[in-house]
């Protein structure tokens, strides 16, 4: 088979425009499916930055119609921080994220109506009469934004449409949930945060092998037989070599590099940096780059270095250091025979 001719820079690996399944995504998908089947109102998905939570959730949710054998409309919105918050701004941003055209100068009620109508229209096409709303960067959301979502949910309920909200955010999202519970905001927790899922990075050889195998089995162009690994290393692939075979070696290399740089935190590889590493290896040393036969561990080390993983982990370590409280300064006057001296000590 002739290697397909693809315009340079347009392969998914070169553009970074692809989502591959991981074991963690599979676990998340099972959790979301369970909530949908149980009729749950929502859940929070949280974890440290760069784990790929957003892309993983969208990937998992996109498979819901196939898994449940029915259409489920999915809406995605980004949470914003507002210097001067207002319902109008919140609804306006949601409509913009939904690619819905509207006049800018509208009040709260007028802006909320098209959101409700759009979700109602899409929800009626589902046998479950349900829509899914994904709120990204949800740790930014405050009580008044949740109240806006309550208004939307109430109006949809009157139209016999249920809305399941999946809030994605960093670990602060759990603190927000605890704050609402402590301050008797059970109506917010019950509607949007009754369940939680901690999204994790790659923590084992098995999980890394699964990711690498996804590159061995994902193809472009579609139905061409030219899998990602094969496109960049055609001869080695045809000889039976696979990225999956590097699983244990690559995992141990990450461990080794962490030790070299004194990174002591828990081993949890963010999917974003794993993807950057694999992309760098394929692009730099494959057929579109140096044209090497196959990858060496030295080249994998270079790919990890260029991914930004080391810098990110070192920065994370610095952020986790608890700063010491500044000690008070005390001054003592020492009297000598011919002069006096000022002595400063820290206590």
CSV table of C-alpha atoms in Angstrom, one decimal:
chain,number,residue,atom,x,y,z
A,1,UNK,CA,0.0,0.0,0.0
A,2,UNK,CA,1.3,3.4,-1.0
A,3,UNK,CA,1.7,5.9,1.9
A,4,UNK,CA,-1.1,8.4,1.5
A,5,UNK,CA,-0.1,11.9,0.3
A,6,UNK,CA,-1.2,14.4,3.0
A,7,UNK,CA,-0.5,18.1,2.9
A,8,UNK,CA,2.3,18.8,5.4
A,9,UNK,CA,1.0,20.0,8.7
A,10,UNK,CA,-2.6,18.7,8.3
A,11,UNK,CA,-2.2,15.2,9.8
A,12,UNK,CA,-4.1,15.0,13.2
A,13,UNK,CA,-0.8,14.3,15.0
A,14,UNK,CA,0.7,17.5,13.5
A,15,UNK,CA,-2.3,19.6,14.4
A,16,UNK,CA,-3.0,17.9,17.7
A,17,UNK,CA,-6.6,17.7,16.8
A,18,UNK,CA,-7.7,14.2,17.9
A,19,UNK,CA,-9.0,12.5,21.0
A,20,UNK,CA,-8.1,8.9,21.8
A,21,UNK,CA,-9.7,6.6,24.3
A,22,UNK,CA,-7.9,5.9,27.6
A,23,UNK,CA,-8.7,3.6,30.5
A,24,UNK,CA,-9.6,6.7,32.6
A,25,UNK,CA,-12.0,8.0,29.9
A,26,UNK,CA,-13.6,4.5,29.9
A,27,UNK,CA,-14.1,4.8,33.6
A,28,UNK,CA,-15.5,8.3,33.3
A,29,UNK,CA,-17.9,7.2,30.6
A,30,UNK,CA,-19.2,4.4,32.8
A,31,UNK,CA,-19.9,6.9,35.5
A,32,UNK,CA,-21.7,9.3,33.2
A,33,UNK,CA,-23.8,6.5,31.7
A,34,UNK,CA,-24.8,5.4,35.2
A,35,UNK,CA,-25.9,8.9,36.1
A,36,UNK,CA,-27.9,9.3,32.9
A,37,UNK,CA,-29.6,6.0,33.3
A,38,UNK,CA,-30.4,6.7,37.0
A,39,UNK,CA,-31.9,10.1,36.0
A,40,UNK,CA,-29.3,12.0,38.0
A,41,UNK,CA,-29.2,15.8,37.8
A,42,UNK,CA,-25.5,16.1,37.4
A,43,UNK,CA,-22.0,15.5,38.7
A,44,UNK,CA,-18.6,17.3,39.1
A,45,UNK,CA,-15.5,16.1,37.4
A,46,UNK,CA,-12.3,17.5,39.0
A,47,UNK,CA,-8.6,17.0,39.0
A,48,UNK,CA,-5.3,18.8,38.7
A,49,UNK,CA,-4.6,20.9,35.5
A,50,UNK,CA,-3.5,19.4,32.2
A,51,UNK,CA,-5.0,16.0,32.8
A,52,UNK,CA,-7.3,16.3,29.8
A,53,UNK,CA,-10.5,16.4,31.8
A,54,UNK,CA,-12.5,18.6,29.4
A,55,UNK,CA,-11.5,16.7,26.2
A,56,UNK,CA,-12.1,13.4,28.0
A,57,UNK,CA,-15.5,14.4,29.2
A,58,UNK,CA,-16.6,15.6,25.8
A,59,UNK,CA,-15.3,12.4,24.2
A,60,UNK,CA,-17.1,10.3,26.8
A,61,UNK,CA,-20.4,12.2,26.4
A,62,UNK,CA,-20.2,12.0,22.6
A,63,UNK,CA,-20.5,8.3,22.9
A,64,UNK,CA,-23.6,8.4,25.1
A,65,UNK,CA,-26.1,8.2,22.1
A,66,UNK,CA,-24.4,5.0,20.9
A,67,UNK,CA,-24.1,3.5,24.4
A,68,UNK,CA,-27.7,4.3,25.3
A,69,UNK,CA,-29.1,3.7,21.8
A,70,UNK,CA,-30.9,7.1,21.7
A,71,UNK,CA,-30.1,10.7,20.8
A,72,UNK,CA,-29.0,13.0,23.7
A,73,UNK,CA,-28.3,16.6,22.8
A,74,UNK,CA,-25.0,17.9,24.3
A,75,UNK,CA,-24.2,21.6,25.0
A,76,UNK,CA,-20.8,22.9,26.1
A,77,UNK,CA,-20.2,26.2,27.8
A,78,UNK,CA,-17.1,27.8,29.3
A,79,UNK,CA,-17.4,29.4,32.7
A,80,UNK,CA,-16.1,33.0,32.8
A,81,UNK,CA,-14.9,35.2,35.6
A,82,UNK,CA,-16.7,38.6,35.8
A,83,UNK,CA,-15.5,41.8,37.4
A,84,UNK,CA,-19.1,42.9,37.6
A,85,UNK,CA,-21.2,39.8,37.4
A,86,UNK,CA,-24.7,39.8,35.9
A,87,UNK,CA,-27.2,37.3,34.6
A,88,UNK,CA,-27.2,39.1,31.2
A,89,UNK,CA,-23.5,38.5,30.8
A,90,UNK,CA,-23.8,34.9,31.9
A,91,UNK,CA,-26.6,34.1,29.4
A,92,UNK,CA,-25.0,36.1,26.7
A,93,UNK,CA,-21.8,34.0,27.0
A,94,UNK,CA,-23.8,30.8,27.0
A,95,UNK,CA,-25.5,31.7,23.8
A,96,UNK,CA,-22.2,32.6,22.3
A,97,UNK,CA,-20.8,29.2,23.3
A,98,UNK,CA,-23.8,27.5,21.7
A,99,UNK,CA,-23.1,29.4,18.4
A,100,UNK,CA,-26.5,31.0,18.7
A,101,UNK,CA,-26.9,34.4,17.0
A,102,UNK,CA,-28.7,37.0,19.1
A,103,UNK,CA,-28.9,40.8,19.5
A,104,UNK,CA,-26.4,42.0,22.1
A,105,UNK,CA,-28.6,44.5,23.9
A,106,UNK,CA,-31.1,42.3,25.6
A,107,UNK,CA,-32.1,41.9,29.2
A,108,UNK,CA,-31.9,38.8,31.4
A,109,UNK,CA,-35.4,37.4,30.6
A,110,UNK,CA,-35.0,37.9,26.9
A,111,UNK,CA,-31.6,36.3,26.8
A,112,UNK,CA,-32.7,33.3,28.9
A,113,UNK,CA,-35.6,32.4,26.6
A,114,UNK,CA,-33.6,31.3,23.6
A,115,UNK,CA,-31.4,29.1,25.8
A,116,UNK,CA,-34.5,27.4,27.2
A,117,UNK,CA,-36.2,27.2,23.8
A,118,UNK,CA,-33.0,25.7,22.1
A,119,UNK,CA,-32.6,23.0,24.8
A,120,UNK,CA,-36.3,22.3,24.7
A,121,UNK,CA,-36.3,21.9,20.9
A,122,UNK,CA,-33.3,19.5,21.1
A,123,UNK,CA,-34.5,17.7,24.1
A,124,UNK,CA,-37.8,16.8,22.5
A,125,UNK,CA,-35.9,14.8,19.8
A,126,UNK,CA,-34.5,12.5,22.5
A,127,UNK,CA,-36.5,9.5,23.7
A,128,UNK,CA,-35.2,10.3,27.2
A,129,UNK,CA,-36.4,13.9,26.9
A,130,UNK,CA,-33.0,14.9,28.4
A,131,UNK,CA,-30.2,17.3,27.5
A,132,UNK,CA,-26.6,17.3,28.8
A,133,UNK,CA,-24.9,20.6,29.7
A,134,UNK,CA,-21.1,20.6,30.2
A,135,UNK,CA,-19.8,23.5,32.2
A,136,UNK,CA,-16.0,23.8,31.7
A,137,UNK,CA,-13.7,25.6,34.2
A,138,UNK,CA,-16.6,25.2,36.7
A,139,UNK,CA,-14.4,26.2,39.7
A,140,UNK,CA,-15.0,29.8,38.6
A,141,UNK,CA,-18.8,29.5,39.1
A,142,UNK,CA,-20.3,31.4,42.0
A,143,UNK,CA,-23.7,31.1,43.7
A,144,UNK,CA,-25.4,33.6,41.4
A,145,UNK,CA,-24.3,31.7,38.3
A,146,UNK,CA,-25.7,28.5,39.7
A,147,UNK,CA,-29.0,30.3,40.4
A,148,UNK,CA,-29.1,31.2,36.7
A,149,UNK,CA,-28.8,27.6,35.8
A,150,UNK,CA,-31.6,26.8,38.3
A,151,UNK,CA,-33.8,29.2,36.4
A,152,UNK,CA,-33.1,27.4,33.2
A,153,UNK,CA,-33.6,24.0,34.7
A,154,UNK,CA,-36.9,25.0,36.2
A,155,UNK,CA,-38.3,26.3,32.9
A,156,UNK,CA,-37.1,23.1,31.2
A,157,UNK,CA,-38.8,21.0,33.8
A,158,UNK,CA,-42.1,22.7,33.1
A,159,UNK,CA,-41.7,21.6,29.5
A,160,UNK,CA,-41.0,18.1,30.6
A,161,UNK,CA,-37.3,18.2,29.7
A,162,UNK,CA,-34.6,17.2,32.2
A,163,UNK,CA,-31.1,18.7,32.2
A,164,UNK,CA,-28.1,16.9,33.4
A,165,UNK,CA,-25.1,19.2,34.2
A,166,UNK,CA,-21.6,18.0,34.2
A,167,UNK,CA,-19.3,20.5,35.8
A,168,UNK,CA,-15.6,20.2,35.0
A,169,UNK,CA,-12.9,21.9,37.0
A,170,UNK,CA,-9.8,21.8,39.1
A,171,UNK,CA,-9.6,20.6,42.7
A,172,UNK,CA,-11.1,23.9,43.9
A,173,UNK,CA,-14.4,22.7,42.6
A,174,UNK,CA,-14.5,20.2,45.5
A,175,UNK,CA,-13.9,23.1,47.9
A,176,UNK,CA,-16.8,25.0,46.3
A,177,UNK,CA,-19.0,22.0,46.9
A,178,UNK,CA,-18.0,21.9,50.6
A,179,UNK,CA,-18.6,25.6,50.9
A,180,UNK,CA,-22.1,25.3,49.6
A,181,UNK,CA,-22.8,22.4,52.0
A,182,UNK,CA,-21.4,24.3,55.0
A,183,UNK,CA,-23.5,27.4,54.1
A,184,UNK,CA,-26.8,25.5,53.8
A,185,UNK,CA,-26.9,25.7,50.0
A,186,UNK,CA,-28.2,22.2,49.6
A,187,UNK,CA,-30.4,23.1,46.7
A,188,UNK,CA,-27.3,23.9,44.6
A,189,UNK,CA,-25.4,20.8,45.7
A,190,UNK,CA,-28.5,18.6,45.1
A,191,UNK,CA,-29.1,19.9,41.6
A,192,UNK,CA,-25.5,20.2,40.3
A,193,UNK,CA,-23.1,18.4,42.6
A,194,UNK,CA,-24.8,15.3,44.0
A,195,UNK,CA,-22.0,13.0,42.5
A,196,UNK,CA,-18.3,13.6,42.1
A,197,UNK,CA,-15.6,12.0,40.1
A,198,UNK,CA,-11.9,12.6,40.5
A,199,UNK,CA,-10.3,12.5,37.1
A,200,UNK,CA,-6.7,11.0,37.3
A,201,UNK,CA,-3.7,11.0,35.0
A,202,UNK,CA,-1.8,7.9,33.9
A,203,UNK,CA,-0.5,6.1,36.9
A,204,UNK,CA,0.5,2.6,35.7
A,205,UNK,CA,2.2,0.8,32.8
A,206,UNK,CA,-1.1,-0.7,31.8
A,207,UNK,CA,-2.7,2.7,31.4
A,208,UNK,CA,0.3,4.0,29.3
A,209,UNK,CA,0.3,0.9,27.1
A,210,UNK,CA,-3.4,1.5,26.5
A,211,UNK,CA,-2.7,5.0,25.3
A,212,UNK,CA,0.2,4.0,23.1
A,213,UNK,CA,-1.9,1.2,21.6
A,214,UNK,CA,-4.5,3.8,20.6
A,215,UNK,CA,-1.9,5.4,18.4
A,216,UNK,CA,-1.2,2.0,16.9
A,217,UNK,CA,-4.9,1.5,16.0
A,218,UNK,CA,-6.2,5.0,15.1
A,219,UNK,CA,-6.0,5.7,11.4
A,220,UNK,CA,-6.0,8.7,9.1
A,221,UNK,CA,-7.4,9.1,6.5
A,222,UNK,CA,-10.4,7.1,7.7
A,223,UNK,CA,-10.6,3.5,6.6
A,224,UNK,CA,-7.2,3.9,4.8
A,225,UNK,CA,-5.3,1.3,6.9
A,226,UNK,CA,-2.7,4.0,7.7
A,227,UNK,CA,-2.6,4.1,11.4
A,228,UNK,CA,-0.9,7.0,13.2
A,229,UNK,CA,2.2,4.8,14.1
A,230,UNK,CA,2.3,3.4,10.6
A,231,UNK,CA,2.1,6.7,8.8
A,232,UNK,CA,5.2,8.1,10.6
A,233,UNK,CA,7.2,4.7,10.8
A,234,UNK,CA,5.8,2.7,7.8
A,235,UNK,CA,8.6,0.1,7.5
A,236,UNK,CA,8.9,-0.5,11.2
A,237,UNK,CA,5.1,-0.8,11.6
A,238,UNK,CA,5.0,-3.4,8.7
A,239,UNK,CA,7.8,-5.3,10.5
A,240,UNK,CA,5.5,-5.7,13.5
A,241,UNK,CA,6.8,-2.9,15.7
A,242,UNK,CA,4.3,-1.0,17.8
A,243,UNK,CA,4.4,2.0,20.2
A,244,UNK,CA,2.6,-0.2,22.8
A,245,UNK,CA,5.8,-2.2,23.1
A,246,UNK,CA,7.4,0.9,24.7
A,247,UNK,CA,4.9,1.0,27.5
A,248,UNK,CA,7.0,-0.2,30.4
A,249,UNK,CA,10.2,1.4,29.1
A,250,UNK,CA,8.6,4.8,28.6
A,251,UNK,CA,6.8,4.7,32.0
A,252,UNK,CA,10.1,3.9,33.7
A,253,UNK,CA,11.8,6.7,31.8
A,254,UNK,CA,9.3,9.2,33.2
A,255,UNK,CA,10.1,7.9,36.7
A,256,UNK,CA,13.8,8.2,36.0
A,257,UNK,CA,13.5,11.8,34.8
A,258,UNK,CA,11.3,12.7,37.8
A,259,UNK,CA,14.0,11.4,40.1
A,260,UNK,CA,16.8,13.3,38.2
A,261,UNK,CA,15.0,16.6,38.7
A,262,UNK,CA,14.0,15.9,42.3
A,263,UNK,CA,10.2,15.7,41.6
A,264,UNK,CA,8.7,14.0,44.6
A,265,UNK,CA,5.0,14.3,44.1
A,266,UNK,CA,2.8,11.4,43.3
A,267,UNK,CA,3.3,9.8,39.9
A,268,UNK,CA,0.3,10.9,37.8
A,269,UNK,CA,1.2,11.7,34.2
A,270,UNK,CA,-1.1,14.4,32.7
A,271,UNK,CA,-2.5,13.1,29.4
A,272,UNK,CA,-1.7,16.4,27.7
A,273,UNK,CA,2.0,16.0,28.2
A,274,UNK,CA,1.9,12.3,27.3
A,275,UNK,CA,0.3,13.3,24.1
A,276,UNK,CA,2.8,16.1,23.5
A,277,UNK,CA,5.6,13.5,24.1
A,278,UNK,CA,4.2,11.0,21.6
A,279,UNK,CA,3.5,13.7,19.0
A,280,UNK,CA,7.0,15.1,19.4
A,281,UNK,CA,8.5,11.6,18.9
A,282,UNK,CA,6.4,10.9,15.8
A,283,UNK,CA,6.9,14.3,14.2
A,284,UNK,CA,10.6,14.8,14.9
A,285,UNK,CA,11.9,11.3,14.3
A,286,UNK,CA,9.3,9.8,11.9
A,287,UNK,CA,8.9,9.9,8.1
A,288,UNK,CA,8.0,13.6,8.1
A,289,UNK,CA,11.0,14.6,10.2
A,290,UNK,CA,14.4,12.9,10.5
A,291,UNK,CA,13.1,9.7,8.8
A,292,UNK,CA,14.5,7.4,11.4
A,293,UNK,CA,13.9,3.6,11.3
A,294,UNK,CA,12.4,3.4,14.8
A,295,UNK,CA,12.5,5.3,18.2
A,296,UNK,CA,15.3,5.0,20.7
A,297,UNK,CA,15.0,5.7,24.4
A,298,UNK,CA,17.3,8.7,23.9
A,299,UNK,CA,14.8,10.1,21.4
A,300,UNK,CA,12.0,9.4,23.8
A,301,UNK,CA,13.9,11.3,26.5
A,302,UNK,CA,14.2,14.3,24.1
A,303,UNK,CA,10.5,14.1,23.3
A,304,UNK,CA,9.6,14.2,27.0
A,305,UNK,CA,11.9,17.2,27.5
A,306,UNK,CA,10.3,19.1,24.6
A,307,UNK,CA,6.8,18.4,25.8
A,308,UNK,CA,7.1,20.8,28.8
A,309,UNK,CA,6.3,18.1,31.3
A,310,UNK,CA,9.4,18.6,33.4
A,311,UNK,CA,8.8,22.4,33.7
A,312,UNK,CA,5.2,21.8,34.6
A,313,UNK,CA,6.0,19.3,37.3
A,314,UNK,CA,8.7,21.5,38.8
A,315,UNK,CA,6.3,24.5,38.9
A,316,UNK,CA,3.7,22.3,40.5
A,317,UNK,CA,6.2,21.3,43.2
A,318,UNK,CA,6.9,25.0,43.9
A,319,UNK,CA,3.2,25.8,44.2
A,320,UNK,CA,2.7,23.0,46.8
A,321,UNK,CA,5.5,24.3,49.1
A,322,UNK,CA,4.0,25.9,52.2
A,323,UNK,CA,5.7,29.2,52.7
A,324,UNK,CA,7.3,29.8,56.1
A,325,UNK,CA,5.8,32.5,58.2
A,326,UNK,CA,8.1,35.6,58.4
A,327,UNK,CA,9.8,35.7,61.7
A,328,UNK,CA,9.8,38.8,63.8
A,329,UNK,CA,12.9,40.9,64.1
A,330,UNK,CA,14.1,41.9,67.5
A,331,UNK,CA,16.8,44.5,68.2
A,332,UNK,CA,19.2,44.6,71.1
A,333,UNK,CA,21.5,47.4,72.0
A,334,UNK,CA,25.0,46.1,73.1
A,335,UNK,CA,27.0,48.5,75.1
A,336,UNK,CA,30.7,48.5,74.8
A,337,UNK,CA,33.5,50.4,76.6
A,338,UNK,CA,33.9,52.9,73.9
A,339,UNK,CA,30.9,52.3,71.5
A,340,UNK,CA,27.5,50.7,71.3
A,341,UNK,CA,26.4,48.1,68.7
A,342,UNK,CA,22.9,47.2,67.4
A,343,UNK,CA,22.3,43.4,67.2
A,344,UNK,CA,19.4,42.1,65.1
A,345,UNK,CA,18.0,38.6,65.6
A,346,UNK,CA,15.1,36.6,64.1
A,347,UNK,CA,12.6,34.9,66.4
